[in-house]
Coordinates of C-alpha atoms and ligand atoms in Angstrom, one line a residue:
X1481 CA 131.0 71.1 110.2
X1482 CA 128.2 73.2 108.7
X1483 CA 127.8 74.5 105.3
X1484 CA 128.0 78.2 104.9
X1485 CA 124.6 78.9 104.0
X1486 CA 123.3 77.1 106.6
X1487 CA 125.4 78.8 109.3
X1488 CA 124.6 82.0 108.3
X1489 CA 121.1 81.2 108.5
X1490 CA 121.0 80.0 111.9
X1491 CA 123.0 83.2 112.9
X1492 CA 120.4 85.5 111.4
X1493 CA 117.7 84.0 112.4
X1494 CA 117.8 80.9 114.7
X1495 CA 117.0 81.4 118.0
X1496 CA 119.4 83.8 119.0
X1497 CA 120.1 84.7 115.7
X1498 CA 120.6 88.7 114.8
X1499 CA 117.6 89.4 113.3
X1500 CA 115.1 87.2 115.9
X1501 CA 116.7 89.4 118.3
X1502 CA 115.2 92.1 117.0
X1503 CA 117.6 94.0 115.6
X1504 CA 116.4 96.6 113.1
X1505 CA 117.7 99.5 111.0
X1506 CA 117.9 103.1 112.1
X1507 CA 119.4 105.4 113.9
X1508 CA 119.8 104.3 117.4
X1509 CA 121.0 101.3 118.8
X1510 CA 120.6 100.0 115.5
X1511 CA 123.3 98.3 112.7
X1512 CA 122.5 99.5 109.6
X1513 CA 120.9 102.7 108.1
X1514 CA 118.1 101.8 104.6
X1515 CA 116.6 104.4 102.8
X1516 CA 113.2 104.3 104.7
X1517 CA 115.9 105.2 107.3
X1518 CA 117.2 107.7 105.8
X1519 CA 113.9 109.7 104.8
X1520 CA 110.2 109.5 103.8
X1521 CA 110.9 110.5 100.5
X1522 CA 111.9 107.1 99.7
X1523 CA 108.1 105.7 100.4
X1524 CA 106.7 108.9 98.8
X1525 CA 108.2 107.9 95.3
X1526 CA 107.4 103.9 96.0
X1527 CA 103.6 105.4 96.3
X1528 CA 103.5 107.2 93.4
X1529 CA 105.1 104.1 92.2
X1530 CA 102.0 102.3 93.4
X1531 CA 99.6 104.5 91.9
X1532 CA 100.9 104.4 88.8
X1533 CA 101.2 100.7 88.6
X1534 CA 97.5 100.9 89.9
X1535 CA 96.6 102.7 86.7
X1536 CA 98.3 100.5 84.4
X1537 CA 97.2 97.1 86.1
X1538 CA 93.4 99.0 85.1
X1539 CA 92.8 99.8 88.7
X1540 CA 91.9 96.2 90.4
X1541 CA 90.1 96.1 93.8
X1542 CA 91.7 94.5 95.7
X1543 CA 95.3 96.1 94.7
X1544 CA 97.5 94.0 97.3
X1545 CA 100.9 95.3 98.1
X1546 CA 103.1 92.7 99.7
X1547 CA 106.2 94.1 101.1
X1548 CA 108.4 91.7 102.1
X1549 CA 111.4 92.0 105.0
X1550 CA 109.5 94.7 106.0
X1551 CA 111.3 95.5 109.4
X1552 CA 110.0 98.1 111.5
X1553 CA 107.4 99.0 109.1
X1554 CA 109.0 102.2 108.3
X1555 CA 108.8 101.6 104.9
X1556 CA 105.1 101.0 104.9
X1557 CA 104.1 103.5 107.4
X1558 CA 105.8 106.1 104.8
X1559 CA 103.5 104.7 101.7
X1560 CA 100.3 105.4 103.6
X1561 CA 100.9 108.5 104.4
X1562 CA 101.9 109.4 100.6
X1563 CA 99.5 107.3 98.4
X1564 CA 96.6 108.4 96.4
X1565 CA 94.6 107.3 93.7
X1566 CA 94.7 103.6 94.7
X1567 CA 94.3 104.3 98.6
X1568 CA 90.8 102.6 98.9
X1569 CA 92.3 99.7 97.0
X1570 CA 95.0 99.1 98.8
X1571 CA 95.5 95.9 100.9
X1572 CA 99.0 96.0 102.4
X1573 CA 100.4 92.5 104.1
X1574 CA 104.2 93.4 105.7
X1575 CA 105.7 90.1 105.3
X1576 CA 109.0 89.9 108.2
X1577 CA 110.5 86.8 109.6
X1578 CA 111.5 88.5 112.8
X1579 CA 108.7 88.2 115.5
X1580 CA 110.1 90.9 117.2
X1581 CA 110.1 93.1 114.5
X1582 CA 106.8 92.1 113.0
X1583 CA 105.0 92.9 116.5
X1584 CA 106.7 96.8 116.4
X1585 CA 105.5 96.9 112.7
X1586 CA 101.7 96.2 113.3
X1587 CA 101.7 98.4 116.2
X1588 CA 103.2 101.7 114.9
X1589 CA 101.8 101.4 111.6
X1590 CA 98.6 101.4 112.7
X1591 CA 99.1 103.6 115.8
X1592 CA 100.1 106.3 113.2
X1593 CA 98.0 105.7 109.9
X1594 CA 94.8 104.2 111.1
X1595 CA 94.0 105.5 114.8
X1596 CA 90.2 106.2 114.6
X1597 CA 89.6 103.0 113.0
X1598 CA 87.9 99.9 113.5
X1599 CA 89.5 97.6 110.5
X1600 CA 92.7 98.4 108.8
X1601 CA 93.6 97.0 105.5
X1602 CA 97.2 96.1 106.7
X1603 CA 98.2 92.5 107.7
X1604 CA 101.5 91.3 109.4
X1605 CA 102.6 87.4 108.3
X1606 CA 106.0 85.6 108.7
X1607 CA 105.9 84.3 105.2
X1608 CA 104.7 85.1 101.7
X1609 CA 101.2 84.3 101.4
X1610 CA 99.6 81.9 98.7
X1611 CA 97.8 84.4 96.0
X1612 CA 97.3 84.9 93.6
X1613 CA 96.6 89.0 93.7
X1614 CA 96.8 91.6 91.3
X1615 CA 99.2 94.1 93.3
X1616 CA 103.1 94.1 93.5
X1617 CA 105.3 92.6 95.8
X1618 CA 108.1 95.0 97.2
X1619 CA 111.4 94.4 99.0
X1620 CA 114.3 96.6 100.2
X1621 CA 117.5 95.0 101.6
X1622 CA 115.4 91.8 101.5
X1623 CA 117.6 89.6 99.0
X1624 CA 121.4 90.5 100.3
X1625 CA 120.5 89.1 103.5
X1626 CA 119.3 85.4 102.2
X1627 CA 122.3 83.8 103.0
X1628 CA 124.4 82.2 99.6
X1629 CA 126.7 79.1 99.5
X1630 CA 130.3 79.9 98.7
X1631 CA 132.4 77.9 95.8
X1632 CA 136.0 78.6 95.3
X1633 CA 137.9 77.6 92.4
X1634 CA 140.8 75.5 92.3
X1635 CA 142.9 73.5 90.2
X1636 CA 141.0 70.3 90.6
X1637 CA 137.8 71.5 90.3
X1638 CA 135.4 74.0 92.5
X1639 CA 135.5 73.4 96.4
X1640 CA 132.3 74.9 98.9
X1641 CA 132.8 76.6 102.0
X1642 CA 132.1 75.2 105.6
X1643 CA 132.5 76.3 108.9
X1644 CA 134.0 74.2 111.5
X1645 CA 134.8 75.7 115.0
X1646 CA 134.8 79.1 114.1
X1647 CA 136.7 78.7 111.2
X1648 CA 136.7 78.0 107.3
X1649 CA 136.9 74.7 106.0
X1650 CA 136.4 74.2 101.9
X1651 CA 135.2 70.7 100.8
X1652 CA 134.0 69.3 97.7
X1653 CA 131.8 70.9 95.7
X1654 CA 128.4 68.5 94.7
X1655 CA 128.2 68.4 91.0
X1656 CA 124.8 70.5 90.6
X1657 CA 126.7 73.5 92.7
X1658 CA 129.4 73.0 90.3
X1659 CA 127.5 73.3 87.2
X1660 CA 126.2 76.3 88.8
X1661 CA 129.3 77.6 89.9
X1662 CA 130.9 77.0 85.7
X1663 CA 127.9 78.6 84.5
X1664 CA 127.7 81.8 86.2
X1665 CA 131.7 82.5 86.0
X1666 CA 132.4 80.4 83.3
X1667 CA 135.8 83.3 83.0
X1668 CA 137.0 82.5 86.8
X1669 CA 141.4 81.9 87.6
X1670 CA 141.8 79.6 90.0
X1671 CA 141.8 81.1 93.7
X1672 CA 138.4 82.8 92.6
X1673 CA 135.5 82.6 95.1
X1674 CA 131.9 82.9 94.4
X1675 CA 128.6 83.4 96.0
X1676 CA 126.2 81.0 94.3
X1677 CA 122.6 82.6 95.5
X1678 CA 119.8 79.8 95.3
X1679 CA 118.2 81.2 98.4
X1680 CA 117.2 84.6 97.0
X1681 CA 117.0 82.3 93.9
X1682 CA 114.0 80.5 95.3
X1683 CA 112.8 83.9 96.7
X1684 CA 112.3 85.4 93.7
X1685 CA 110.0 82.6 92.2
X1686 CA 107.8 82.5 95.2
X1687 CA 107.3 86.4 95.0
X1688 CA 106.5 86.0 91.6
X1689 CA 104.4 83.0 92.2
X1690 CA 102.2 84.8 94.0
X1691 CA 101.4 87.4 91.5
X1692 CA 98.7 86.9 88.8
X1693 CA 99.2 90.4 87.6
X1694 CA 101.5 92.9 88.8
X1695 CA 105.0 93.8 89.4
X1696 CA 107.7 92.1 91.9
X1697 CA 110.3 95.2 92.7
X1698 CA 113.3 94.9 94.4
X1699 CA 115.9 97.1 95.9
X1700 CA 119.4 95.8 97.1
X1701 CA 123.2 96.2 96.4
X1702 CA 124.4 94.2 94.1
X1703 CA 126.1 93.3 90.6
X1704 CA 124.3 92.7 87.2
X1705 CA 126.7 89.8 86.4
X1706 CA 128.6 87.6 88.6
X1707 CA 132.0 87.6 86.7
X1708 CA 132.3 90.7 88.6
X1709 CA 133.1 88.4 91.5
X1710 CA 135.7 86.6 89.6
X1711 CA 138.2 90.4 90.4
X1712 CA 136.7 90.7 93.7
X1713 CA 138.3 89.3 97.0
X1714 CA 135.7 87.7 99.4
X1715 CA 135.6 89.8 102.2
X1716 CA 134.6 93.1 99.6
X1717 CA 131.1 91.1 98.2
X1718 CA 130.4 89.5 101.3
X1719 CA 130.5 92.0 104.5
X1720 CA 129.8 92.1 108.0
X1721 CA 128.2 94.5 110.2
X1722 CA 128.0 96.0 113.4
X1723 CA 126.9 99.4 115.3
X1724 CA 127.0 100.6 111.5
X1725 CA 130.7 99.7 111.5
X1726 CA 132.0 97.0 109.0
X1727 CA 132.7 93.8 111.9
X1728 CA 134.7 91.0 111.9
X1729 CA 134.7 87.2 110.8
X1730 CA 131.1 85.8 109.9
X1731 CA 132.1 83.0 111.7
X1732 CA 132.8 83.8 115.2
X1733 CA 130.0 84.8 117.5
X1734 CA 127.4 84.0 115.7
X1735 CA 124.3 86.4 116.4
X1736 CA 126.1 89.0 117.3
X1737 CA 126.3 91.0 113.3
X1738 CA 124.7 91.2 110.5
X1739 CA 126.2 89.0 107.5
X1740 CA 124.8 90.3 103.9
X1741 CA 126.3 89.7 100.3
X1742 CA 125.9 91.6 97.4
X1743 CA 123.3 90.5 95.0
X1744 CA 124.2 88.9 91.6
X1745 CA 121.0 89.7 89.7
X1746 CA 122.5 87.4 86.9
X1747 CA 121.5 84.3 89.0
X1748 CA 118.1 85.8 90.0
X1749 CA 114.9 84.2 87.4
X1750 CA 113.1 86.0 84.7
X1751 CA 114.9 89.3 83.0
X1752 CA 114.0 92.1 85.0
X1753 CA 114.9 95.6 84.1
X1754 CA 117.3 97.4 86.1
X1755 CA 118.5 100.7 86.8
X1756 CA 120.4 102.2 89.7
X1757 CA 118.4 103.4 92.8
X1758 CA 119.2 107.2 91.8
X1759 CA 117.8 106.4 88.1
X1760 CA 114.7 105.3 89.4
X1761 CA 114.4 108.1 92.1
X1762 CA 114.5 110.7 90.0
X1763 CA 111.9 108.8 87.0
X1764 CA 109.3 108.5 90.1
X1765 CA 109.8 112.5 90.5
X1766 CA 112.2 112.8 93.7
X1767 CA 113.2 116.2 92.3
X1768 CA 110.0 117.8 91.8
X1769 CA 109.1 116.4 95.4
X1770 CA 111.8 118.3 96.4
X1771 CA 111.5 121.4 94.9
X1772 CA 110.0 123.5 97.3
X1773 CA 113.1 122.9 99.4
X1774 CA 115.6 123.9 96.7
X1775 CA 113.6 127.3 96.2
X1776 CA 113.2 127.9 99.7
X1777 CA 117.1 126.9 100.9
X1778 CA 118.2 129.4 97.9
X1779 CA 115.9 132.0 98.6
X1780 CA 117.0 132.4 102.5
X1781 CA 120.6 132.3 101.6
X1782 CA 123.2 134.3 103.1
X1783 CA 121.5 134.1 106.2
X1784 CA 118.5 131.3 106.4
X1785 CA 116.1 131.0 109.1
X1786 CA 115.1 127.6 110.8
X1787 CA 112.6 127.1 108.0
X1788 CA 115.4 127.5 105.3
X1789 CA 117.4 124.7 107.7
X1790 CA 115.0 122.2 107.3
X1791 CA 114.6 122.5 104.1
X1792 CA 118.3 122.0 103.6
X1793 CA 118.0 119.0 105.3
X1794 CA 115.2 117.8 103.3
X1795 CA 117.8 118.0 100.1
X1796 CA 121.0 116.6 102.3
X1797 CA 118.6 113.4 102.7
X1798 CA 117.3 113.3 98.4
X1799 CA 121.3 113.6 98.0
X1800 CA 121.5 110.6 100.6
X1801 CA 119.1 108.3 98.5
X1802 CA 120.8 109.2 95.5
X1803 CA 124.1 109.4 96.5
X1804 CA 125.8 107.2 93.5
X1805 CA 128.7 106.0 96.0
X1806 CA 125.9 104.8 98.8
X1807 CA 122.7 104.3 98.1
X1808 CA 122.1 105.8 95.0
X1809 CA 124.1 102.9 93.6
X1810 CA 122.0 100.4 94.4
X1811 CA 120.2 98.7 92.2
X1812 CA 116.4 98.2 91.5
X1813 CA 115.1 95.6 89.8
X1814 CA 111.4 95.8 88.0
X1815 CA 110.0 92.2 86.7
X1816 CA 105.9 92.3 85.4
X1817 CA 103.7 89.4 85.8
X1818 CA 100.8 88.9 83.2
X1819 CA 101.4 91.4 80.7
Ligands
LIG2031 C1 118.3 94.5 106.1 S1 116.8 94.3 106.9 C2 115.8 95.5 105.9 C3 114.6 96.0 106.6 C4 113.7 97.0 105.8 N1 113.3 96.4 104.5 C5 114.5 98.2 105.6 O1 114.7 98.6 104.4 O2 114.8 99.0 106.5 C6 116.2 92.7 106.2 C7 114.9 92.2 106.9 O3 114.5 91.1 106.2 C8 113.9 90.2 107.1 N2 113.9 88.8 106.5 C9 115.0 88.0 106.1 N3 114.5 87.0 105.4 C10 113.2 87.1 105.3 C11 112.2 86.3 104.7 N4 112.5 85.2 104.0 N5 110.9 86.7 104.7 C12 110.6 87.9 105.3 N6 111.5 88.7 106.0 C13 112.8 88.3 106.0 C14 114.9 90.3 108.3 O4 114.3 89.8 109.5 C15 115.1 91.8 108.3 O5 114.1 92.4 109.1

């Protein structure tokens, strides 16, 4: 019998586990779509992000950007080819678990930014390093996939969930999980069950443990308080997924899907600001980055040319990051260090 947390881990990212596998986001062959999937403009408004923050943190030198989970290094790739003022500055470490993935990363990052060059100011670790820098420390779809221990109230008390041959088994709860689980739903009916997310929890601290000045920002689906849970069934909060299809249980073949949960930013440290992902967008400027494409589409219509086309698409994909049912909805969550 294995606690849930603990199997979900070793199904991400034990040996065979989904993500050492490889597997990435993306279009093809691939089981979920992002937003540095879905379009560069997503690392163009993290850059002027960057620059800004640059600015405001008095423009150190070093200014290290640590973006953690970083995947393919889409993501990254996309905020070298957009920043600015604080280019020279910039020291960028892509932090990613996945060996597999971290090995692509390096490669076409630097195959596509920094050809003619000798030295790039880009590193590639498994894990966060010690600091402390002056920089910010970014992560998209990081925190949803840190796997959370489930509680489920009953009438005797809260129970946590196992997995034992491919199948649930709930046990007692040990007292600090139930404290936990009180305090974060202090409103829940019996029947209610609960993610309870030290992992991302822990994450958070680290992140911001390595930080002597700066920002920690963090992009992810996700609730601002977990008594939304409490009118949630399970299987809605915490989801499965495969060939970019919703899959089946988390507990049978393990490796072979994705297993993510939304985020309870309630039971994440500190008291970051939030705002949606469309909010935030639109205050780093995504609309005036876009409007060349608005004049251009209008201005070819009735009949557009291939120009006018790709401009169109250009807007389908600012609508994509912003769309309030999908991504637009997520939420991004600012916390400042030393300041
Ligand atoms: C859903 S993917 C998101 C990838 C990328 N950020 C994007 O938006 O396309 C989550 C990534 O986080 C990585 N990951 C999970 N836990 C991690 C950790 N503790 N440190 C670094 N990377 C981690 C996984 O291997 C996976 O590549």
């Amino acid at each position: 019998m294995t606690r849930f947390d603990l199997f979900v881990e070793e199904a991400l990212y034990g040996q065979n586990g989904f993500y050492s596998k490889g597997q990435r986001a993306g279009s093809e062959g691939a089981d979920f779509i992002t937003s540095p999937e879905t379009s560069t403009l997503f690392g163009a408004c993290i850059a002027e992000y960057l620059d800004r923050v640059w600015h405001e943190l008095e423009c150190p030198n070093p200014f290290v950007v640590i973006e953690a989970g970083s995947g393919p290094g889409t993501l990254c790739r996309d905020i070298f080819l957009s920043i600015q003022d604080c280019s020279d500055a910039l020291r960028y470490v892509m932090v990613e678990r996945s060996e597999p993935q971290r090995e692509i990363a390096f490669r076409d990052v630097t195959t596509r930014c920094f050809l003619d060059q000798q030295e790039v100011p880009l590193a590639a670790l498994q894990d966060l390093p010690a600091g402390p820098f002056t920089g910010v420390v970014l992560a998209n779809e990081l925190l949803d996939n840190l796997p959370p221990r489930v509680v489920k109230k009953t009438a005797k008390g809260w129970l946590e969930l196992y997995v034992e041959q491919g199948a649930e088994a709930w046990q007692p709860t040990p007292p600090e999980a139930q404290t936990m689980a009180s305090a974060v739903a202090p409103k829940a009916q019996t029947g209610t069950c609960l993610p309870l997310q030290l992992k991302a929890a822990v994450w958070v601290n680290r992140a911001l443990a390595t930080l002597e000045r700066g920002r920690l920002l963090t992009f992810d689906y996700g609730v601002q308080s977990s008594e939304i849970f409490t009118k949630r069934p399970m299987g809605e909060w915490l989801r499965t997924y495969r060939n970019h299809q919703r899959s089946g249980s988390p507990y049978q073949e393990p490796g072979s899907r994705d297993v993510t949960c939304d985020v309870a930013f309630d039971q994440l440290p500190g008291k970051p600001s939030i705002c949606t992902q469309a909010d935030w967008l639109k205050n780093q400027g995504l609309y005036s980055m876009t409007d060349w494409a608005r004049k251009q589409w209008q201005t070819a219509l009735p009949s557009p040319d291939a120009a006018a086309v790709a401009a169109r698409s250009v807007l389908d994909e600012a609508a994509a990051l912003t769309d309030p049912e999908g991504l637009g909805g997520f939420l991004v969550a600012e916390w400042r260090v030393g300041d």
